Structures are given as C-alpha cells and as structure tokens.
PDB file of C-alpha atoms and ligand atoms in Angstrom:
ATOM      1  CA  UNK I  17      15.759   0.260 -10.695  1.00  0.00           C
ATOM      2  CA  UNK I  18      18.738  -0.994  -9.216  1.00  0.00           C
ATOM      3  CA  UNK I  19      22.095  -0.021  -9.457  1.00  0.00           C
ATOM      4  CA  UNK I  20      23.669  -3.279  -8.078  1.00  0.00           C
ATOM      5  CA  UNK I  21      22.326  -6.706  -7.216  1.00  0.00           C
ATOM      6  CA  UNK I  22      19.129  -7.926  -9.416  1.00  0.00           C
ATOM      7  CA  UNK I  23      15.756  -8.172  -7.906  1.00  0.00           C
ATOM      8  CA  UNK I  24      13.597 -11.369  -8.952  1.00  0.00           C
ATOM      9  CA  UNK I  25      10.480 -12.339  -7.619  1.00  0.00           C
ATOM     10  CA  UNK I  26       8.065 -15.056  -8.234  1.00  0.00           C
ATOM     11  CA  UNK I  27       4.076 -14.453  -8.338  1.00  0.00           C
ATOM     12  CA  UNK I  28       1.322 -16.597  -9.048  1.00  0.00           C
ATOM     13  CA  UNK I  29      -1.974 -17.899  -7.321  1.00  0.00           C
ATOM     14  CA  UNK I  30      -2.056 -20.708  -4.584  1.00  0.00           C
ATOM     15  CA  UNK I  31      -0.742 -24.244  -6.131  1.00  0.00           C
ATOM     16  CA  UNK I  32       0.985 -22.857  -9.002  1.00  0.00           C
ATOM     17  CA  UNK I  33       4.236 -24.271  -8.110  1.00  0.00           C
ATOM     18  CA  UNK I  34       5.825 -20.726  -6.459  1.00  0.00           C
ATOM     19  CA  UNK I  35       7.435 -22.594  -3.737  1.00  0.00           C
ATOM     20  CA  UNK I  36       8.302 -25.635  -5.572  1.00  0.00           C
ATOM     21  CA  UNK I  37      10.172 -23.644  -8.171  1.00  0.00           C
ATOM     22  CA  UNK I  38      11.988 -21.244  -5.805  1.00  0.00           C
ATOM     23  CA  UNK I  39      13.904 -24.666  -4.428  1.00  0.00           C
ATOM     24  CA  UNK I  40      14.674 -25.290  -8.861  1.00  0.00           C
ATOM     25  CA  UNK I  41      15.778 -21.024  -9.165  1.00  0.00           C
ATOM     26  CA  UNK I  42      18.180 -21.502  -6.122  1.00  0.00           C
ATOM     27  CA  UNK I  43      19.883 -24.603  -7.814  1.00  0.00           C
ATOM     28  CA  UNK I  44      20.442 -22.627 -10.710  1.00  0.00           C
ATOM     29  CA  UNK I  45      21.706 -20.063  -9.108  1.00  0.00           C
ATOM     30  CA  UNK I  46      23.880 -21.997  -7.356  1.00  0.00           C
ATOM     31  CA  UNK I  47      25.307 -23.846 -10.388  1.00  0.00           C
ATOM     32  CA  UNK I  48      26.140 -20.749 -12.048  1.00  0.00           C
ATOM     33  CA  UNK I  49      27.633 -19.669  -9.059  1.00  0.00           C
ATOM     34  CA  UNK I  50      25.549 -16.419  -8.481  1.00  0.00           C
ATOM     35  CA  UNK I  51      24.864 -15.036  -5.121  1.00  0.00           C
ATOM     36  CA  UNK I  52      21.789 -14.536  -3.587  1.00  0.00           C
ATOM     37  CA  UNK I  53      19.244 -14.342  -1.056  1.00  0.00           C
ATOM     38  CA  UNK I  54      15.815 -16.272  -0.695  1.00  0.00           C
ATOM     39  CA  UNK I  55      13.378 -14.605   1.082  1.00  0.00           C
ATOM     40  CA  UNK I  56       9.418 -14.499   0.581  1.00  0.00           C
ATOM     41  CA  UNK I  57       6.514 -12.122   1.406  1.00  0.00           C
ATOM     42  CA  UNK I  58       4.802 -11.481   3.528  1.00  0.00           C
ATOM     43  CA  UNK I  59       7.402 -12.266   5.873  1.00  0.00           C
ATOM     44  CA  UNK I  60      11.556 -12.477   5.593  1.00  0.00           C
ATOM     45  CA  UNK I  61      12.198 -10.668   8.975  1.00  0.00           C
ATOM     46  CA  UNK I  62      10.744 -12.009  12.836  1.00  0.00           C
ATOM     47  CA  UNK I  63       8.742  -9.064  13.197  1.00  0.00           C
ATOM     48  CA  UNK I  64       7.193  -9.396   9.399  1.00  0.00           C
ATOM     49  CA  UNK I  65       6.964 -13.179   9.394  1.00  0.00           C
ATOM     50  CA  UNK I  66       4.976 -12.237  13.067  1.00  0.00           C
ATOM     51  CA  UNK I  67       2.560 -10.122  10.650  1.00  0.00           C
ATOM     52  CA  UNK I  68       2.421 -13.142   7.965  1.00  0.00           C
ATOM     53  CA  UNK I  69       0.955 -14.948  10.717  1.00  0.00           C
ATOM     54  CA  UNK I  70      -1.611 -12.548  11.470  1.00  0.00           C
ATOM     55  CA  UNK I  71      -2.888 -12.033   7.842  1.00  0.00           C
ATOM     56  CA  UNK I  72      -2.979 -15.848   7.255  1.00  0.00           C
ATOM     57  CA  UNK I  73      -4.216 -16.854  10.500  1.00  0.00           C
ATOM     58  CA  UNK I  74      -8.050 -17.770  10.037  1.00  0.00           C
ATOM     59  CA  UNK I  75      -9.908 -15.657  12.695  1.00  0.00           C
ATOM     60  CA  UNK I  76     -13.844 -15.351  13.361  1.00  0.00           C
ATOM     61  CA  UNK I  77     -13.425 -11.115  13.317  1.00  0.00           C
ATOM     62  CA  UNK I  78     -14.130  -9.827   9.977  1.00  0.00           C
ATOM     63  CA  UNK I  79     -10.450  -8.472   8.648  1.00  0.00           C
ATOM     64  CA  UNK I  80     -11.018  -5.542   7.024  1.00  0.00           C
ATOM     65  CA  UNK I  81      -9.430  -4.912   3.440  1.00  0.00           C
ATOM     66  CA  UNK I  82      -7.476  -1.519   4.839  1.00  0.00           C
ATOM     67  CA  UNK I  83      -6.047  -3.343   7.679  1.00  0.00           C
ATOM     68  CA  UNK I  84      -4.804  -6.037   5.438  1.00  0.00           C
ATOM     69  CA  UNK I  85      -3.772  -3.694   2.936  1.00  0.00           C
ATOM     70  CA  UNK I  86      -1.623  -1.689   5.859  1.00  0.00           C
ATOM     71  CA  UNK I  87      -0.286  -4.886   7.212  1.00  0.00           C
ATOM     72  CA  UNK I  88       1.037  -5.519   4.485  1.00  0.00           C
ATOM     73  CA  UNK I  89       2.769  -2.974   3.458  1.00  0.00           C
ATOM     74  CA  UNK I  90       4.061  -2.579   7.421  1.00  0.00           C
ATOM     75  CA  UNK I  91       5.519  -6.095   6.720  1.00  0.00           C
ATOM     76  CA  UNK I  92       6.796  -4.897   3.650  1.00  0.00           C
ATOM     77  CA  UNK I  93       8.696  -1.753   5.169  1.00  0.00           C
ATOM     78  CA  UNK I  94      10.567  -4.110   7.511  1.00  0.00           C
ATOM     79  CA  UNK I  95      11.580  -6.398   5.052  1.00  0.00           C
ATOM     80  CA  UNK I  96      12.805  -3.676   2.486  1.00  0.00           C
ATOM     81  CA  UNK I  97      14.992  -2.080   5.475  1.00  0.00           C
ATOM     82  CA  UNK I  98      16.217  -5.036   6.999  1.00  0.00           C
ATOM     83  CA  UNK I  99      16.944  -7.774   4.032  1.00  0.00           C
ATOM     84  CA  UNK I 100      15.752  -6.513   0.712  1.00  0.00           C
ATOM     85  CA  UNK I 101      17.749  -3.085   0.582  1.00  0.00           C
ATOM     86  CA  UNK I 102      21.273  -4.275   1.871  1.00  0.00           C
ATOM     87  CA  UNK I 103      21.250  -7.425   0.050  1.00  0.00           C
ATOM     88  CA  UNK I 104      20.595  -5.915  -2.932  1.00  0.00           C
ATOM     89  CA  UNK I 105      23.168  -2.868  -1.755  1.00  0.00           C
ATOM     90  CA  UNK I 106      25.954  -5.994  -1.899  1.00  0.00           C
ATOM     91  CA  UNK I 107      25.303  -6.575  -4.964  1.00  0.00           C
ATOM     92  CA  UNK I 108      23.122  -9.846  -4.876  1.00  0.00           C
ATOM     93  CA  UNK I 109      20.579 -11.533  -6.478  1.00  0.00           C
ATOM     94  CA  UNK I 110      17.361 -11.115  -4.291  1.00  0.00           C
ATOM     95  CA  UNK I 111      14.962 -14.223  -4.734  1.00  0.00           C
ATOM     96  CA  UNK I 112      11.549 -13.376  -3.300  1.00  0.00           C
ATOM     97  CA  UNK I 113       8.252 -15.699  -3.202  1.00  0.00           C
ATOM     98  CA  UNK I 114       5.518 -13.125  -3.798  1.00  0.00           C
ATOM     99  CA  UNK I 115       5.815  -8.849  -3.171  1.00  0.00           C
ATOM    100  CA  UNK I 116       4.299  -6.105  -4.426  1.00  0.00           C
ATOM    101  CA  UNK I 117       2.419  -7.839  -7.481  1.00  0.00           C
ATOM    102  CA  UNK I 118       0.627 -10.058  -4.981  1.00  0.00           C
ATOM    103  CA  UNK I 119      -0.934  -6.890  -3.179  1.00  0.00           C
ATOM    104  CA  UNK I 120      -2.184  -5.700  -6.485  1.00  0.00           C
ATOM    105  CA  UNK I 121      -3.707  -9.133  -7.292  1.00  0.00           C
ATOM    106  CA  UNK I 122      -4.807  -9.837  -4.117  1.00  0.00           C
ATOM    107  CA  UNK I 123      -5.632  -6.453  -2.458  1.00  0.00           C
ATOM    108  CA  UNK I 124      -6.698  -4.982  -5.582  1.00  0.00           C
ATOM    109  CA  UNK I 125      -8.067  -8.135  -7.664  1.00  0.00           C
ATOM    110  CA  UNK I 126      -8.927 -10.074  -4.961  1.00  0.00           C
ATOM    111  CA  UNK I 127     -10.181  -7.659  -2.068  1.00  0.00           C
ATOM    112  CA  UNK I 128     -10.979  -4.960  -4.693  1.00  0.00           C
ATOM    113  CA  UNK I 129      -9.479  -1.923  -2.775  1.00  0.00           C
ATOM    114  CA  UNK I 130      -8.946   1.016  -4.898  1.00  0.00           C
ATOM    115  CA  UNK I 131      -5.252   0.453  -6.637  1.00  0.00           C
ATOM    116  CA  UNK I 132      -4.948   4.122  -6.143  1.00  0.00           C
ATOM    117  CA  UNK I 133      -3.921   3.303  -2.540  1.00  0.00           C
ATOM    118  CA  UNK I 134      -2.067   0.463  -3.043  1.00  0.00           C
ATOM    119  CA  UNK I 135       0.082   2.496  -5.696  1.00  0.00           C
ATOM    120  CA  UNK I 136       0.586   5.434  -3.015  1.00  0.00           C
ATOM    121  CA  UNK I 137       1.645   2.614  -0.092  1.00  0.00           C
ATOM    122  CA  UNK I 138       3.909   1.423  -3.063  1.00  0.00           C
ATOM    123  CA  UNK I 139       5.194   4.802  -3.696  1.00  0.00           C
ATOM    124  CA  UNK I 140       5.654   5.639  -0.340  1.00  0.00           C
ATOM    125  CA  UNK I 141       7.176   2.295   1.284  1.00  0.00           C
ATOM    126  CA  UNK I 142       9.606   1.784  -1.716  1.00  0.00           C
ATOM    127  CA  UNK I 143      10.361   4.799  -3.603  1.00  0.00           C
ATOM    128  CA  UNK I 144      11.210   3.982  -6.859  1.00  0.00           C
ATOM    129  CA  UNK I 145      12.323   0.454  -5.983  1.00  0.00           C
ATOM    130  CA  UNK I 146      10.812  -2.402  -8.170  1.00  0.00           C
ATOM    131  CA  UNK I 147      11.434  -5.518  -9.069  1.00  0.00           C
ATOM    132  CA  UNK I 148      13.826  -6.043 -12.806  1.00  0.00           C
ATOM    133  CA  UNK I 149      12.348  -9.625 -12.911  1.00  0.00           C
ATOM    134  CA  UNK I 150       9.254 -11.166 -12.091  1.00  0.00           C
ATOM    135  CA  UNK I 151       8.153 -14.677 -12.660  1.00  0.00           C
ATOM    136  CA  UNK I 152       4.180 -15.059 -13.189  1.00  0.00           C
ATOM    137  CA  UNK I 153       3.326 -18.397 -12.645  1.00  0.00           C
ATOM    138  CA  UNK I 154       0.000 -18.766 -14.365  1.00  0.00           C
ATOM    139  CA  UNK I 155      -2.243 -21.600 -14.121  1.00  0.00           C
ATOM    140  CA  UNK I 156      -6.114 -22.152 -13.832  1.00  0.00           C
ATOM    141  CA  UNK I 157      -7.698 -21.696 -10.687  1.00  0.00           C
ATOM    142  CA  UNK I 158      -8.879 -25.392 -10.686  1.00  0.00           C
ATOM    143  CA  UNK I 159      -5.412 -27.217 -11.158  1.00  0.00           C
ATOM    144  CA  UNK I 160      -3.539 -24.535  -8.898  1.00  0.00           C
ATOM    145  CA  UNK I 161      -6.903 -25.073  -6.358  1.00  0.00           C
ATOM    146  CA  UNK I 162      -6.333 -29.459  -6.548  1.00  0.00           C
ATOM    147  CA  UNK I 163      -2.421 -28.785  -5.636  1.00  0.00           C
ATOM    148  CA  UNK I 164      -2.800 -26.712  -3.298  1.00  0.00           C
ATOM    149  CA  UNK I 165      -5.527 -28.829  -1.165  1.00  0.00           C
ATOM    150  CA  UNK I 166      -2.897 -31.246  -1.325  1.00  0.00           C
ATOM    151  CA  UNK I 167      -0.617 -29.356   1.076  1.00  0.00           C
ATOM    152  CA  UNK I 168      -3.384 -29.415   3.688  1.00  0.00           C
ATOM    153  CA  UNK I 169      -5.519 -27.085   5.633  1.00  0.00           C
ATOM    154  CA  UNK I 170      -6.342 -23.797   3.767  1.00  0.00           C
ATOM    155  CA  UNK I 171      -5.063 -20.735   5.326  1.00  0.00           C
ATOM    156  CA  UNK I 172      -7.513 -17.109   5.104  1.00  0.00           C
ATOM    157  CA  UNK I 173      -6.680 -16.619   1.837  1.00  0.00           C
ATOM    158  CA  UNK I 174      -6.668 -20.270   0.378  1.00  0.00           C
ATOM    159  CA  UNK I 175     -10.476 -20.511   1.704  1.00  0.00           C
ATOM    160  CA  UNK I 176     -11.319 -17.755  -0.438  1.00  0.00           C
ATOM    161  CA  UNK I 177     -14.000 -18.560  -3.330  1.00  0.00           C
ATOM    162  CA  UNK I 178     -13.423 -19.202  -6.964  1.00  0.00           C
ATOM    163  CA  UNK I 179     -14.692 -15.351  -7.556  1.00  0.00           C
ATOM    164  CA  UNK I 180     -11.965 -14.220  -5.604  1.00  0.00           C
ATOM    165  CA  UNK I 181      -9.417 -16.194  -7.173  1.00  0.00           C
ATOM    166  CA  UNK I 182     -10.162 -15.208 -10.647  1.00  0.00           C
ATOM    167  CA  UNK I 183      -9.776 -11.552  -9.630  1.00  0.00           C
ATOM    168  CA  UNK I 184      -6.429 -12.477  -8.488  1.00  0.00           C
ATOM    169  CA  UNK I 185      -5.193 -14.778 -11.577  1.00  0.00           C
ATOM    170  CA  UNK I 186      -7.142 -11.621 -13.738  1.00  0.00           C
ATOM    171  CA  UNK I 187      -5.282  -8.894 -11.991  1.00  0.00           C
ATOM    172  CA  UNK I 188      -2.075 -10.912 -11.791  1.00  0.00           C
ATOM    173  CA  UNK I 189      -2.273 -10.597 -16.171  1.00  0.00           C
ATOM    174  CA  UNK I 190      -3.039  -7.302 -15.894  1.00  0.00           C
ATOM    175  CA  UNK I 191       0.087  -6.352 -14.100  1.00  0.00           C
ATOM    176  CA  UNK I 192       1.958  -8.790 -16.634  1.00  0.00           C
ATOM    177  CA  UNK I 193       0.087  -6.972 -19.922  1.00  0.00           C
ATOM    178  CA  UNK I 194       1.036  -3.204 -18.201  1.00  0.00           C
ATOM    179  CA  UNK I 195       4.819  -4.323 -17.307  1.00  0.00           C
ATOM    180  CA  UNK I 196       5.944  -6.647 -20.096  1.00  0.00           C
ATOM    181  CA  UNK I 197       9.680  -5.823 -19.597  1.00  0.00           C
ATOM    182  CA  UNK I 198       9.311  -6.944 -15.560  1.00  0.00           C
ATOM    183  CA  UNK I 199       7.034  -9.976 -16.199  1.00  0.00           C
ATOM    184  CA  UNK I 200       7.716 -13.200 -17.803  1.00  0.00           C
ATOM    185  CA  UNK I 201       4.588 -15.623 -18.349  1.00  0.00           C
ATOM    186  CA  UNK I 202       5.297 -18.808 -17.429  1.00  0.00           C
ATOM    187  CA  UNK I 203       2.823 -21.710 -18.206  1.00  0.00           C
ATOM    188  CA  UNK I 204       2.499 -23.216 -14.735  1.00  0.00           C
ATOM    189  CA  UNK I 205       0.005 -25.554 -16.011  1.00  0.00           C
ATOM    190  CA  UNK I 206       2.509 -27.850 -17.794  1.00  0.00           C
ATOM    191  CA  UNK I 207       4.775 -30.273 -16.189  1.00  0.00           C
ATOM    192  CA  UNK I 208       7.241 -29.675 -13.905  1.00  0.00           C
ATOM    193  CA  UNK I 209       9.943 -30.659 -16.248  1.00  0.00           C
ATOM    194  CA  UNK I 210       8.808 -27.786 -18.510  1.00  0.00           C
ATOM    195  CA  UNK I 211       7.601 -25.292 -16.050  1.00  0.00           C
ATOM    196  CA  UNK I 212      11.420 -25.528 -14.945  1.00  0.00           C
ATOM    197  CA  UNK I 213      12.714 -25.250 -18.568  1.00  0.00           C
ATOM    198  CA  UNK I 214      11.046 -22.193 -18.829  1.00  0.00           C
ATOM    199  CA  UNK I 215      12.019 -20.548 -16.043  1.00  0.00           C
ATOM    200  CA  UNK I 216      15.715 -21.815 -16.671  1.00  0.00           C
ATOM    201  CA  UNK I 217      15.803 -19.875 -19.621  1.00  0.00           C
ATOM    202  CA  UNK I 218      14.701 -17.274 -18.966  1.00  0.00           C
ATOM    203  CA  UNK I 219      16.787 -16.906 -16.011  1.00  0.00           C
ATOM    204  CA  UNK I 220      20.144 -17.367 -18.126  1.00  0.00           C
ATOM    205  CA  UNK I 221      19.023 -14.293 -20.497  1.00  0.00           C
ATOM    206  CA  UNK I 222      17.876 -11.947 -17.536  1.00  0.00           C
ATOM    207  CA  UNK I 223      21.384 -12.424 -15.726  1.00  0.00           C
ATOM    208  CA  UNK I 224      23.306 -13.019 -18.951  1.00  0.00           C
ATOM    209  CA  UNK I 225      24.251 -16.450 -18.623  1.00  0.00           C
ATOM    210  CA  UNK I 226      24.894 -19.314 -21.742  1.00  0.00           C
ATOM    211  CA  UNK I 227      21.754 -21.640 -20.962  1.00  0.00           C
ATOM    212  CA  UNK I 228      23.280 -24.729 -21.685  1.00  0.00           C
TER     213      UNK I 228
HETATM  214  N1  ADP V  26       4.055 -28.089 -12.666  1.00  0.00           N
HETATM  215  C1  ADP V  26       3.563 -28.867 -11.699  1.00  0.00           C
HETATM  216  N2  ADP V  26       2.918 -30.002 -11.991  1.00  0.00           N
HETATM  217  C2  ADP V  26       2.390 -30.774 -11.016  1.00  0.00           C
HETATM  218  N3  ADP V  26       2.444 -30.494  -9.695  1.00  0.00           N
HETATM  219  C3  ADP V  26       3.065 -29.362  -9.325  1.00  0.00           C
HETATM  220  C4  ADP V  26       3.655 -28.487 -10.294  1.00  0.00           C
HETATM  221  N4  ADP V  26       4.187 -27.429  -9.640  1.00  0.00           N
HETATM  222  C5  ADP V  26       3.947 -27.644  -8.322  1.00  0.00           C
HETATM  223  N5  ADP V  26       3.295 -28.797  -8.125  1.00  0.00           N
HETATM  224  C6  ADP V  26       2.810 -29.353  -6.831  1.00  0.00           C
HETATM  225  O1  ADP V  26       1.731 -28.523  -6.409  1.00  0.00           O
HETATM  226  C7  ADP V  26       1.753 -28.344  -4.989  1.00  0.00           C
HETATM  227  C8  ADP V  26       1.767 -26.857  -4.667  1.00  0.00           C
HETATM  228  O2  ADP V  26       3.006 -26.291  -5.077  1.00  0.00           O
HETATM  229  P1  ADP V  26       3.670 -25.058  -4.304  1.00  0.00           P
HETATM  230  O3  ADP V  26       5.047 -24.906  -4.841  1.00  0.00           O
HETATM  231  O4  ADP V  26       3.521 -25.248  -2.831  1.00  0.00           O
HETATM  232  O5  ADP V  26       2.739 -23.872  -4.799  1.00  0.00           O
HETATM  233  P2  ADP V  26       2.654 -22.353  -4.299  1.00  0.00           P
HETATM  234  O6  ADP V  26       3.881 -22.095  -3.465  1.00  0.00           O
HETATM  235  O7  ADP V  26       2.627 -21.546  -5.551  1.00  0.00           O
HETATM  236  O8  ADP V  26       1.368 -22.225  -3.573  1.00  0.00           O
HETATM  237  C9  ADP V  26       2.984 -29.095  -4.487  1.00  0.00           C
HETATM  238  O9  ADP V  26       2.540 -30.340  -4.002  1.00  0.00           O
HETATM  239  C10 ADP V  26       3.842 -29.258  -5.731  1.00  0.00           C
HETATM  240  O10 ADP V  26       4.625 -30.411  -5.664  1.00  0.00           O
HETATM  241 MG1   MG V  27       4.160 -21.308  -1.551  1.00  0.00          MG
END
C-alpha cells in the first residue's frame, strides 16, 4: 500500500466509457480541490507511450504473447520510476486509465499466458505497490464493441474476436471477485448520467469526502 498519495485506476474493456469518465473523475477532483495526476497505461512517459505504440500498432508479424507480456511490463517499469512513484511520494492522487488489472485480463484472459508470470513481472516490477482503488467498468462486449467502433479504426487489440473479449470482461470479474476491497463494480452499461453517479460516490467515500 501506500503511505502517502492514493492510487486509483480505472479498468474495463474497449467502449466502456474508461476515457470518457477519466475527463468526469478529474472534475471531481478538481471541485473538491484534491491533487492529482492523470496518466494512463500503457504509456505516461515518451519512452513508454513509444512502447504503447508498438503493442497497439497493427503489424503483419505474429506478436508473440511473451513479448507483449514483457513490453508491457518494460512500459510499466518506466512509468512507475518516472511518474507513478514520485507523484504518489508527494502525496497525490494518481489517476491512471488501465495498469496492472488490464495485463491480467488481457495477457492472462485474453492472451491466456500463465498468470504465474504475470504475478512474478508484477512482483518484481512493483514490489508490493498496488493500486487502493480501482474502478471496473463493466459492460457487455456488444454495447462496449458498438461504442467503441464509433471512435474509428480498431487498433491490435480492438480487432480481437468476441472469444477474446469475453476472456478479458471474465478475467476482469475475476480480479474484482479475488480483490473486493480494491475493486468497485461499476455498471458501465447504464447511462452516462448514472455511470457518473456511481463513480461520484464512490469516489467521495474512498477519499473521505461529503458527496453532496
Ligand atoms: N455510459 C455511456 N453511455 C453511452 N455512451 C457512452 C457511455 N460511456 C461512454 N460512451 C461513449 O462510448 C465511446 C467510447 O468511450 P471511451 O471513453 O472512449 O471508452 P474506453 O476509453 O473505455 O475505450 C465514446 O464515444 C463515449 O462517448
Ligand atoms: Mg480509452
């Protein structure tokens, strides 16, 4: 855990709103006055949003699911040094769209790689840092599949098959079911007028703010 600063990230499949909420979180935080940093995974430094670009890049060589695996966790190692670590050091909220629950879903769900490894990487590239909040964004792979078409061409993971994205949503409630005091369930299905309620609220109790 950590000892200053408060670590939130936000998970969920492709189209369920992850982006469009983080925009609602940072007003939030803002009205309550609460500083913070937005950053998202993979990516947040040059040399990791560089690696973002090669794992989401659509390419005609095969990518294996090691070498994904490994680049992500290289991206992750920058990002931890350079912005997630001394952020949270200053004591402030750290806002991130997607970490280590996304490499379980999609790695381990998705890609099927043996979560043994992804738990050593985990151990290995973080210690014993996690996150103390993490918004699941769960909706059905068919509405969260229509919004996300909407945005445009499909990256390497968007082009995936409705297999693949099961796994993900599957292992994604998994993580939520093993790690109830981490996750919060939101139902990402529902408006965004309530999607935002929910997450409002249960913002206020994680950082001890009057919801009003
Ligand atoms: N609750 C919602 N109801 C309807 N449309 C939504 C909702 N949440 C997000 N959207 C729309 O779905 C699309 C994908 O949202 P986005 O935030 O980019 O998803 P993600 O970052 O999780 O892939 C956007 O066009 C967004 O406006
Ligand atoms: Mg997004």
């Amino acid at each position: 855990m950590n000892s200053q600063g408060c670590f939130i990230t936000v998970e969920g499949g492709e189209g369920a709103g992850k982006t469009t909420n983080m925009t609602f979180i940072k007003q939030c935080l803002d009205n309550w006055e609460v500083p913070y940093i937005h950053t998202r995974e993979p990516g947040g430094t040059e040399l990791a949003e560089q690696i973002r670009e090669l794992l989401l890049n659509k390419r005609d060589e095969k990518v294996a699911p090691t070498a994904e695996l490994l680049l992500v966790f290289a991206a992750r190692a920058q990002h931890l040094a350079e912005v997630i670590i001394p952020a949270l050091q200053q004591g402030k909220v750290v806002l991130c769209d997607r970490f280590t629950d996304a490499t379980y879903a999609y790695q381990g769900g998705g890609r099927q790689l043996d979560v043994s490894l992804i738990q050593d990487l985990e151990q290995r590239v973080q210690g014993t840092l996690r996150p103390d909040l993490t918004l699941l964004l769960d909706v059905s792979i068919e509405t969260g599949m229509a919004r996300a078409g909407q945005r445009g061409e499909l990256d390497r993971f968007e082009q995936e098959n409705i297999a693949f994205f099961n796994r993900v949503r599957e292992a994604y409630l998994a993580r939520a079911a093993e790690y109830p005091q981490q996750f919060a369930i939101i139902d990402a299905g529902k408006s965004l007028n309530e999607v935002q309620k929910q997450i409002k609220s249960v913002l206020a109790k994680r950082l001890n703010i009057s919801n009003e």
